[in-house]
Amino acid sequence: MDNCSPSPPRNEEDEVRSSYVNCSRGPSILGNVLFFNLPKLQTLKPSPVFSKRSCTGVVSTANNGGFTSIRTKNFSVPEDLSAYDGIELRLKGDGCRYKLIVRTSRDWDTVGYTSGFDTIKDQWQSVRLPFSSLRPIFRARTVSDAPPFDASQIISLQLMFSKFEYDGKLNPTFTEGPFQLPVSSIRAYIQDPITPRFVHVSSAGVTRPERPGLDLSKQPPAVRLNKELGFILTFKLKGEDVIRESGIPYTIIRPCALTEEPAGADLIFDQGDNITGKISREEVARICIAALESSYACDKTFEVKSVIPFSEPYTVDPENPPPEKDYNVYFKTLKDGITGKESLEQTPIPV
C-alpha cells in the first residue's frame, strides 16, 4: 500500500513474527478503512492467507468516528472455505477487543458476517473464530433477515477496531488514541480431530497400466484394456492426484471388483495397489460413511476386497446376520503416503 511504510521490529520475536506496517496515514473512507493487496486466500493448503502485517494508527471519536479497519480488496474469485470450520488469526494482542468481518458480497456497504474477539496485551496468541460464531451485521446492527453465512462464497476479509459492539452496546476495551495489532497469519482451520471432508471412491488398479514389469495377463480387464477403455484408470489416477494435492482432508478408497452381494464378509485392506478380488457395493458404502467420522482414515489411500473368492458367492442368513464391523480396526493399520505410484517410472503417461 502506497501510504504504508515498514517500521523496524521491536524485538527478536517481532522480527520473526511480523513486519510492522504503519497505516495511520491511510485514506479515510467510512471510518478509516484501509486497503492493501494481500496474498490470495489459500483454501486448499495450510498456508497463511494474510501474513506479516501490523495495523498501527490512531483512532478518534471526532466527527462521529470511533472506528477504524483494514480490509482486503475483493477476491477476483470467491474463496470456498466450506470444508473448514472457521478462521484462525495469529496475532500479538494489545488488550483490546476487535472484530473480524467476513463478506460474501462484492458490494461496498453491505452486510458483513462478524465475530468479535478479545486480545491479551503484549502476548502472541492464536484466535479461532468458528464460522458458526459469525453474525450478520450492518453498521453495528444485527440483520435478522440476512441469509445464512455461506463459507463457499468469501469475497473479502476485514479487521476492525471500534467503540461499537452490536445493537447499541459499546466495546468495553475501546479507548481513543494509538493502537497496534501485529498479525502474522490469517488462515482457515479445521477443528481437531481432523476427519475426512472428502471421501472418493476410485478403483483398484489405477497405477498398474504403466507399472514396469507387470504381467498384464494376470490383471483384471480394466487394467489390461485401459487404453481401449479410453485410459479410464489413467484418468482416475489423475483425479486422485488432484484430491491428494488439494489440502482438503480426504480418504481415497480403491475397491476391487464391485458386486451386488450383501455386506458382511471379512475384509482385506491393503495399500500399494496390488490386490485383486471382489467386494460388495453395500460394504463400500458402509466404509465411506465410517471414513467420514474417522481421523484414522484421514489422508489415506487404500484398496479393499473381501476374503471370498470370485468362484464362491456370498450370502447372508437373515436369521443370523454377521456382526457390524468396526472399520476403525482397519483404518488404524493404514499408513500415510502409500499410493502405488512409488513403483511407477517418473515419466508422463501418454494419453
PDB file of C-alpha atoms in Angstrom, residues 32-251:
ATOM      1  CA  ASN A  32     -10.597   4.981   8.044  1.00  0.00           C
ATOM      2  CA  VAL A  33     -10.976   1.782   6.063  1.00  0.00           C
ATOM      3  CA  LEU A  34      -7.530   0.893   4.771  1.00  0.00           C
ATOM      4  CA  PHE A  35      -6.830  -1.223   1.714  1.00  0.00           C
ATOM      5  CA  PHE A  36      -3.842  -3.242   0.659  1.00  0.00           C
ATOM      6  CA  ASN A  37      -3.334  -6.250  -1.548  1.00  0.00           C
ATOM      7  CA  LEU A  38      -2.957  -9.489   0.399  1.00  0.00           C
ATOM      8  CA  PRO A  39      -1.802 -12.889  -0.815  1.00  0.00           C
ATOM      9  CA  LYS A  40      -4.649 -14.889  -2.319  1.00  0.00           C
ATOM     10  CA  LEU A  41      -6.570 -16.976   0.173  1.00  0.00           C
ATOM     11  CA  GLN A  42      -5.171 -20.495   0.249  1.00  0.00           C
ATOM     12  CA  THR A  43      -8.243 -22.634   0.803  1.00  0.00           C
ATOM     13  CA  LEU A  44      -6.545 -25.884  -0.069  1.00  0.00           C
ATOM     14  CA  LYS A  45      -3.127 -25.572   1.518  1.00  0.00           C
ATOM     15  CA  PRO A  46      -2.312 -24.841   5.168  1.00  0.00           C
ATOM     16  CA  SER A  47      -0.549 -21.582   4.240  1.00  0.00           C
ATOM     17  CA  PRO A  48      -1.419 -18.202   5.771  1.00  0.00           C
ATOM     18  CA  VAL A  49      -3.823 -16.066   3.798  1.00  0.00           C
ATOM     19  CA  PHE A  50      -2.700 -12.788   5.353  1.00  0.00           C
ATOM     20  CA  SER A  51       0.822 -12.680   6.680  1.00  0.00           C
ATOM     21  CA  LYS A  52       3.356 -10.402   8.330  1.00  0.00           C
ATOM     22  CA  ARG A  53       1.262  -7.240   8.674  1.00  0.00           C
ATOM     23  CA  SER A  54       0.634  -4.865  11.521  1.00  0.00           C
ATOM     24  CA  CYS A  55      -2.040  -2.202  11.511  1.00  0.00           C
ATOM     25  CA  THR A  56      -0.887   0.792  13.526  1.00  0.00           C
ATOM     26  CA  GLY A  57      -2.779   4.016  13.873  1.00  0.00           C
ATOM     27  CA  VAL A  58      -4.711   6.484  15.974  1.00  0.00           C
ATOM     28  CA  VAL A  59      -8.463   6.213  16.434  1.00  0.00           C
ATOM     29  CA  SER A  60     -10.646   9.178  17.335  1.00  0.00           C
ATOM     30  CA  THR A  61     -14.324   9.700  18.131  1.00  0.00           C
ATOM     31  CA  ALA A  62     -14.307  13.130  16.487  1.00  0.00           C
ATOM     32  CA  ASN A  63     -16.779  13.721  13.655  1.00  0.00           C
ATOM     33  CA  ASN A  64     -18.944  10.732  14.680  1.00  0.00           C
ATOM     34  CA  GLY A  65     -15.950   8.433  14.364  1.00  0.00           C
ATOM     35  CA  GLY A  66     -14.684   5.875  16.805  1.00  0.00           C
ATOM     36  CA  PHE A  67     -13.774   3.040  14.493  1.00  0.00           C
ATOM     37  CA  THR A  68     -11.078   2.085  12.041  1.00  0.00           C
ATOM     38  CA  SER A  69     -10.447  -1.023   9.991  1.00  0.00           C
ATOM     39  CA  ILE A  70      -8.229  -2.709   7.464  1.00  0.00           C
ATOM     40  CA  ARG A  71      -9.810  -4.648   4.630  1.00  0.00           C
ATOM     41  CA  THR A  72      -8.705  -6.738   1.687  1.00  0.00           C
ATOM     42  CA  LYS A  73      -9.725  -5.885  -1.807  1.00  0.00           C
ATOM     43  CA  ASN A  74     -12.413  -8.172  -3.170  1.00  0.00           C
ATOM     44  CA  PHE A  75     -11.001 -11.503  -4.303  1.00  0.00           C
ATOM     45  CA  SER A  76     -11.348 -11.933  -8.052  1.00  0.00           C
ATOM     46  CA  VAL A  77     -12.814 -15.405  -7.487  1.00  0.00           C
ATOM     47  CA  PRO A  78     -14.842 -16.204  -4.344  1.00  0.00           C
ATOM     48  CA  GLU A  79     -12.931 -18.342  -1.871  1.00  0.00           C
ATOM     49  CA  ASP A  80     -14.564 -21.637  -0.924  1.00  0.00           C
ATOM     50  CA  LEU A  81     -13.846 -22.459   2.729  1.00  0.00           C
ATOM     51  CA  SER A  82     -16.848 -24.745   3.159  1.00  0.00           C
ATOM     52  CA  ALA A  83     -14.543 -27.670   4.001  1.00  0.00           C
ATOM     53  CA  TYR A  84     -13.267 -25.789   7.058  1.00  0.00           C
ATOM     54  CA  ASP A  85     -14.706 -24.930  10.472  1.00  0.00           C
ATOM     55  CA  GLY A  86     -13.597 -21.333  10.828  1.00  0.00           C
ATOM     56  CA  ILE A  87     -10.804 -18.771  10.615  1.00  0.00           C
ATOM     57  CA  GLU A  88      -7.740 -18.619  12.858  1.00  0.00           C
ATOM     58  CA  LEU A  89      -5.749 -15.436  13.446  1.00  0.00           C
ATOM     59  CA  ARG A  90      -2.211 -15.445  14.811  1.00  0.00           C
ATOM     60  CA  LEU A  91      -1.656 -12.030  16.370  1.00  0.00           C
ATOM     61  CA  LYS A  92       0.027 -10.064  19.133  1.00  0.00           C
ATOM     62  CA  GLY A  93      -2.658  -8.543  21.299  1.00  0.00           C
ATOM     63  CA  ASP A  94      -2.894  -5.125  22.876  1.00  0.00           C
ATOM     64  CA  GLY A  95      -5.628  -5.952  25.392  1.00  0.00           C
ATOM     65  CA  CYS A  96      -8.409  -4.571  23.210  1.00  0.00           C
ATOM     66  CA  ARG A  97     -11.388  -6.203  21.571  1.00  0.00           C
ATOM     67  CA  TYR A  98     -11.525  -6.367  17.770  1.00  0.00           C
ATOM     68  CA  LYS A  99     -13.879  -7.679  15.100  1.00  0.00           C
ATOM     69  CA  LEU A 100     -13.315  -9.938  12.141  1.00  0.00           C
ATOM     70  CA  ILE A 101     -15.732  -9.247   9.306  1.00  0.00           C
ATOM     71  CA  VAL A 102     -16.156 -11.776   6.510  1.00  0.00           C
ATOM     72  CA  ARG A 103     -18.006 -10.567   3.433  1.00  0.00           C
ATOM     73  CA  THR A 104     -19.834 -12.664   0.866  1.00  0.00           C
ATOM     74  CA  SER A 105     -20.924  -9.770  -1.348  1.00  0.00           C
ATOM     75  CA  ARG A 106     -18.918  -7.623  -3.750  1.00  0.00           C
ATOM     76  CA  ASP A 107     -20.952  -4.564  -2.776  1.00  0.00           C
ATOM     77  CA  TRP A 108     -19.118  -1.971  -0.707  1.00  0.00           C
ATOM     78  CA  ASP A 109     -21.611  -1.029   2.025  1.00  0.00           C
ATOM     79  CA  THR A 110     -23.476  -4.217   2.844  1.00  0.00           C
ATOM     80  CA  VAL A 111     -23.919  -6.943   5.436  1.00  0.00           C
ATOM     81  CA  GLY A 112     -20.725  -8.362   6.919  1.00  0.00           C
ATOM     82  CA  TYR A 113     -20.654 -11.602   8.877  1.00  0.00           C
ATOM     83  CA  THR A 114     -18.920 -10.591  12.069  1.00  0.00           C
ATOM     84  CA  SER A 115     -17.364 -12.053  15.191  1.00  0.00           C
ATOM     85  CA  GLY A 116     -15.697 -10.131  17.996  1.00  0.00           C
ATOM     86  CA  PHE A 117     -12.624 -11.343  19.838  1.00  0.00           C
ATOM     87  CA  ASP A 118     -10.537 -10.235  22.810  1.00  0.00           C
ATOM     88  CA  THR A 119      -6.756  -9.958  22.803  1.00  0.00           C
ATOM     89  CA  ILE A 120      -4.157 -10.313  25.549  1.00  0.00           C
ATOM     90  CA  LYS A 121      -1.808  -7.368  25.933  1.00  0.00           C
ATOM     91  CA  ASP A 122       1.735  -7.916  24.644  1.00  0.00           C
ATOM     92  CA  GLN A 123       1.200 -11.612  24.028  1.00  0.00           C
ATOM     93  CA  TRP A 124       1.184 -13.636  20.828  1.00  0.00           C
ATOM     94  CA  GLN A 125      -1.963 -15.733  20.628  1.00  0.00           C
ATOM     95  CA  SER A 126      -3.982 -17.824  18.205  1.00  0.00           C
ATOM     96  CA  VAL A 127      -7.627 -16.792  17.998  1.00  0.00           C
ATOM     97  CA  ARG A 128     -10.073 -19.240  16.434  1.00  0.00           C
ATOM     98  CA  LEU A 129     -13.395 -17.887  15.210  1.00  0.00           C
ATOM     99  CA  PRO A 130     -15.806 -20.646  14.158  1.00  0.00           C
ATOM    100  CA  PHE A 131     -17.999 -19.872  11.183  1.00  0.00           C
ATOM    101  CA  SER A 132     -20.922 -20.653  13.486  1.00  0.00           C
ATOM    102  CA  SER A 133     -19.987 -17.577  15.571  1.00  0.00           C
ATOM    103  CA  LEU A 134     -20.360 -15.145  12.652  1.00  0.00           C
ATOM    104  CA  ARG A 135     -23.461 -12.975  12.836  1.00  0.00           C
ATOM    105  CA  PRO A 136     -24.893 -10.783  10.048  1.00  0.00           C
ATOM    106  CA  ILE A 137     -24.143  -7.157  10.911  1.00  0.00           C
ATOM    107  CA  PHE A 138     -24.762  -3.919   9.040  1.00  0.00           C
ATOM    108  CA  ARG A 139     -23.453  -0.710  10.613  1.00  0.00           C
ATOM    109  CA  ALA A 140     -23.249  -2.353  14.067  1.00  0.00           C
ATOM    110  CA  ARG A 141     -26.814  -3.665  13.869  1.00  0.00           C
ATOM    111  CA  THR A 142     -27.870  -7.297  13.566  1.00  0.00           C
ATOM    112  CA  VAL A 143     -29.704  -8.023  10.314  1.00  0.00           C
ATOM    113  CA  SER A 144     -32.290 -10.593  11.357  1.00  0.00           C
ATOM    114  CA  ASP A 145     -33.457 -11.445   7.838  1.00  0.00           C
ATOM    115  CA  ALA A 146     -29.986 -11.829   6.288  1.00  0.00           C
ATOM    116  CA  PRO A 147     -29.245 -15.121   4.528  1.00  0.00           C
ATOM    117  CA  PRO A 148     -27.138 -17.668   6.423  1.00  0.00           C
ATOM    118  CA  PHE A 149     -23.382 -17.283   6.112  1.00  0.00           C
ATOM    119  CA  ASP A 150     -22.068 -19.104   3.037  1.00  0.00           C
ATOM    120  CA  ALA A 151     -18.471 -20.222   3.565  1.00  0.00           C
ATOM    121  CA  SER A 152     -18.175 -21.124  -0.113  1.00  0.00           C
ATOM    122  CA  GLN A 153     -18.581 -17.501  -1.242  1.00  0.00           C
ATOM    123  CA  ILE A 154     -15.991 -15.472   0.670  1.00  0.00           C
ATOM    124  CA  ILE A 155     -15.215 -12.201  -1.127  1.00  0.00           C
ATOM    125  CA  SER A 156     -13.167 -10.209   1.401  1.00  0.00           C
ATOM    126  CA  LEU A 157     -11.889 -10.067   4.983  1.00  0.00           C
ATOM    127  CA  GLN A 158     -11.797  -7.085   7.310  1.00  0.00           C
ATOM    128  CA  LEU A 159     -10.336  -6.394  10.767  1.00  0.00           C
ATOM    129  CA  MET A 160     -11.999  -3.606  12.763  1.00  0.00           C
ATOM    130  CA  PHE A 161     -11.307  -1.742  15.995  1.00  0.00           C
ATOM    131  CA  SER A 162     -14.463   0.064  17.076  1.00  0.00           C
ATOM    132  CA  LYS A 163     -16.103   1.613  20.103  1.00  0.00           C
ATOM    133  CA  PHE A 164     -19.331  -0.085  18.985  1.00  0.00           C
ATOM    134  CA  GLU A 165     -20.238  -3.698  19.629  1.00  0.00           C
ATOM    135  CA  TYR A 166     -23.667  -4.632  18.250  1.00  0.00           C
ATOM    136  CA  ASP A 167     -27.200  -3.339  18.643  1.00  0.00           C
ATOM    137  CA  GLY A 168     -26.356  -0.344  20.817  1.00  0.00           C
ATOM    138  CA  LYS A 169     -23.747  -1.988  23.020  1.00  0.00           C
ATOM    139  CA  LEU A 170     -20.282  -0.471  23.361  1.00  0.00           C
ATOM    140  CA  ASN A 171     -16.852  -2.072  23.280  1.00  0.00           C
ATOM    141  CA  PRO A 172     -15.680  -2.022  26.933  1.00  0.00           C
ATOM    142  CA  THR A 173     -11.997  -2.036  25.893  1.00  0.00           C
ATOM    143  CA  PHE A 174     -12.201   0.889  23.487  1.00  0.00           C
ATOM    144  CA  THR A 175     -10.013   3.925  24.109  1.00  0.00           C
ATOM    145  CA  GLU A 176      -9.150   6.808  21.834  1.00  0.00           C
ATOM    146  CA  GLY A 177      -5.587   7.171  20.715  1.00  0.00           C
ATOM    147  CA  PRO A 178      -2.896   4.948  19.246  1.00  0.00           C
ATOM    148  CA  PHE A 179      -3.354   1.231  18.693  1.00  0.00           C
ATOM    149  CA  GLN A 180      -1.344  -1.548  17.104  1.00  0.00           C
ATOM    150  CA  LEU A 181      -2.271  -5.112  16.140  1.00  0.00           C
ATOM    151  CA  PRO A 182       0.552  -7.170  14.589  1.00  0.00           C
ATOM    152  CA  VAL A 183      -0.867 -10.124  12.644  1.00  0.00           C
ATOM    153  CA  SER A 184       1.399 -12.912  11.418  1.00  0.00           C
ATOM    154  CA  SER A 185      -1.269 -15.016   9.697  1.00  0.00           C
ATOM    155  CA  ILE A 186      -4.945 -15.496   8.990  1.00  0.00           C
ATOM    156  CA  ARG A 187      -5.924 -18.945   7.810  1.00  0.00           C
ATOM    157  CA  ALA A 188      -8.810 -21.370   7.618  1.00  0.00           C
ATOM    158  CA  TYR A 189      -8.768 -24.147  10.193  1.00  0.00           C
ATOM    159  CA  ILE A 190     -10.399 -27.492  10.828  1.00  0.00           C
ATOM    160  CA  GLN A 191     -11.370 -28.417  14.352  1.00  0.00           C
ATOM    161  CA  ASP A 192      -9.293 -31.253  15.786  1.00  0.00           C
ATOM    162  CA  PRO A 193      -9.503 -34.168  15.483  1.00  0.00           C
ATOM    163  CA  ILE A 194      -9.408 -33.790  11.732  1.00  0.00           C
ATOM    164  CA  THR A 195     -11.653 -36.187   9.865  1.00  0.00           C
ATOM    165  CA  PRO A 196     -12.056 -36.560   6.093  1.00  0.00           C
ATOM    166  CA  ARG A 197     -14.146 -33.894   4.381  1.00  0.00           C
ATOM    167  CA  PHE A 198     -13.994 -35.667   1.027  1.00  0.00           C
ATOM    168  CA  VAL A 199     -14.332 -39.434   0.521  1.00  0.00           C
ATOM    169  CA  HIS A 200     -13.562 -40.533  -3.022  1.00  0.00           C
ATOM    170  CA  VAL A 201     -14.324 -43.974  -4.459  1.00  0.00           C
ATOM    171  CA  SER A 202     -11.723 -44.798  -7.096  1.00  0.00           C
ATOM    172  CA  SER A 203     -10.658 -48.232  -8.372  1.00  0.00           C
ATOM    173  CA  ALA A 204      -8.042 -50.789  -7.528  1.00  0.00           C
ATOM    174  CA  GLY A 205      -5.569 -50.962 -10.403  1.00  0.00           C
ATOM    175  CA  VAL A 206      -5.236 -47.264 -11.220  1.00  0.00           C
ATOM    176  CA  THR A 207      -1.433 -47.332 -11.008  1.00  0.00           C
ATOM    177  CA  ARG A 208      -0.946 -50.635 -12.821  1.00  0.00           C
ATOM    178  CA  PRO A 209      -1.307 -49.956 -16.579  1.00  0.00           C
ATOM    179  CA  GLU A 210       2.114 -48.275 -16.740  1.00  0.00           C
ATOM    180  CA  ARG A 211       3.810 -50.232 -13.972  1.00  0.00           C
ATOM    181  CA  PRO A 212       7.130 -51.691 -15.146  1.00  0.00           C
ATOM    182  CA  GLY A 213       7.392 -55.486 -15.252  1.00  0.00           C
ATOM    183  CA  LEU A 214       3.726 -56.157 -14.511  1.00  0.00           C
ATOM    184  CA  ASP A 215       2.212 -59.270 -16.126  1.00  0.00           C
ATOM    185  CA  LEU A 216      -0.972 -57.774 -17.566  1.00  0.00           C
ATOM    186  CA  SER A 217      -2.361 -61.223 -18.373  1.00  0.00           C
ATOM    187  CA  LYS A 218      -2.902 -61.740 -14.650  1.00  0.00           C
ATOM    188  CA  GLN A 219      -4.637 -58.402 -14.158  1.00  0.00           C
ATOM    189  CA  PRO A 220      -8.357 -57.526 -14.243  1.00  0.00           C
ATOM    190  CA  PRO A 221      -9.880 -56.475 -17.598  1.00  0.00           C
ATOM    191  CA  ALA A 222      -9.845 -52.756 -16.756  1.00  0.00           C
ATOM    192  CA  VAL A 223      -6.064 -52.888 -16.319  1.00  0.00           C
ATOM    193  CA  ARG A 224      -5.444 -54.932 -19.464  1.00  0.00           C
ATOM    194  CA  LEU A 225      -7.807 -52.801 -21.554  1.00  0.00           C
ATOM    195  CA  ASN A 226      -7.021 -49.390 -20.072  1.00  0.00           C
ATOM    196  CA  LYS A 227      -6.170 -47.890 -23.478  1.00  0.00           C
ATOM    197  CA  GLU A 228      -9.202 -49.431 -25.205  1.00  0.00           C
ATOM    198  CA  LEU A 229     -11.417 -48.071 -22.418  1.00  0.00           C
ATOM    199  CA  GLY A 230     -10.242 -44.510 -23.030  1.00  0.00           C
ATOM    200  CA  PHE A 231      -7.476 -44.605 -20.403  1.00  0.00           C
ATOM    201  CA  ILE A 232     -10.122 -44.842 -17.705  1.00  0.00           C
ATOM    202  CA  LEU A 233      -7.684 -45.883 -14.976  1.00  0.00           C
ATOM    203  CA  THR A 234      -5.137 -43.282 -16.038  1.00  0.00           C
ATOM    204  CA  PHE A 235      -7.676 -40.526 -15.585  1.00  0.00           C
ATOM    205  CA  LYS A 236      -8.942 -41.992 -12.334  1.00  0.00           C
ATOM    206  CA  LEU A 237      -5.380 -41.750 -11.026  1.00  0.00           C
ATOM    207  CA  LYS A 238      -5.148 -38.139 -12.176  1.00  0.00           C
ATOM    208  CA  GLY A 239      -8.376 -37.445 -10.289  1.00  0.00           C
ATOM    209  CA  GLU A 240      -6.901 -38.999  -7.171  1.00  0.00           C
ATOM    210  CA  ASP A 241      -3.807 -36.828  -7.512  1.00  0.00           C
ATOM    211  CA  VAL A 242      -5.922 -33.674  -7.621  1.00  0.00           C
ATOM    212  CA  ILE A 243      -7.597 -34.683  -4.364  1.00  0.00           C
ATOM    213  CA  ARG A 244      -4.336 -35.608  -2.651  1.00  0.00           C
ATOM    214  CA  GLU A 245      -2.749 -32.297  -3.651  1.00  0.00           C
ATOM    215  CA  SER A 246      -5.773 -30.187  -2.710  1.00  0.00           C
ATOM    216  CA  GLY A 247      -5.070 -29.915   1.010  1.00  0.00           C
ATOM    217  CA  ILE A 248      -8.645 -30.919   1.841  1.00  0.00           C
ATOM    218  CA  PRO A 249      -8.707 -33.810   4.336  1.00  0.00           C
ATOM    219  CA  TYR A 250      -9.618 -36.847   2.257  1.00  0.00           C
ATOM    220  CA  THR A 251      -9.961 -40.611   2.058  1.00  0.00           C
TER     221      THR A 251
END
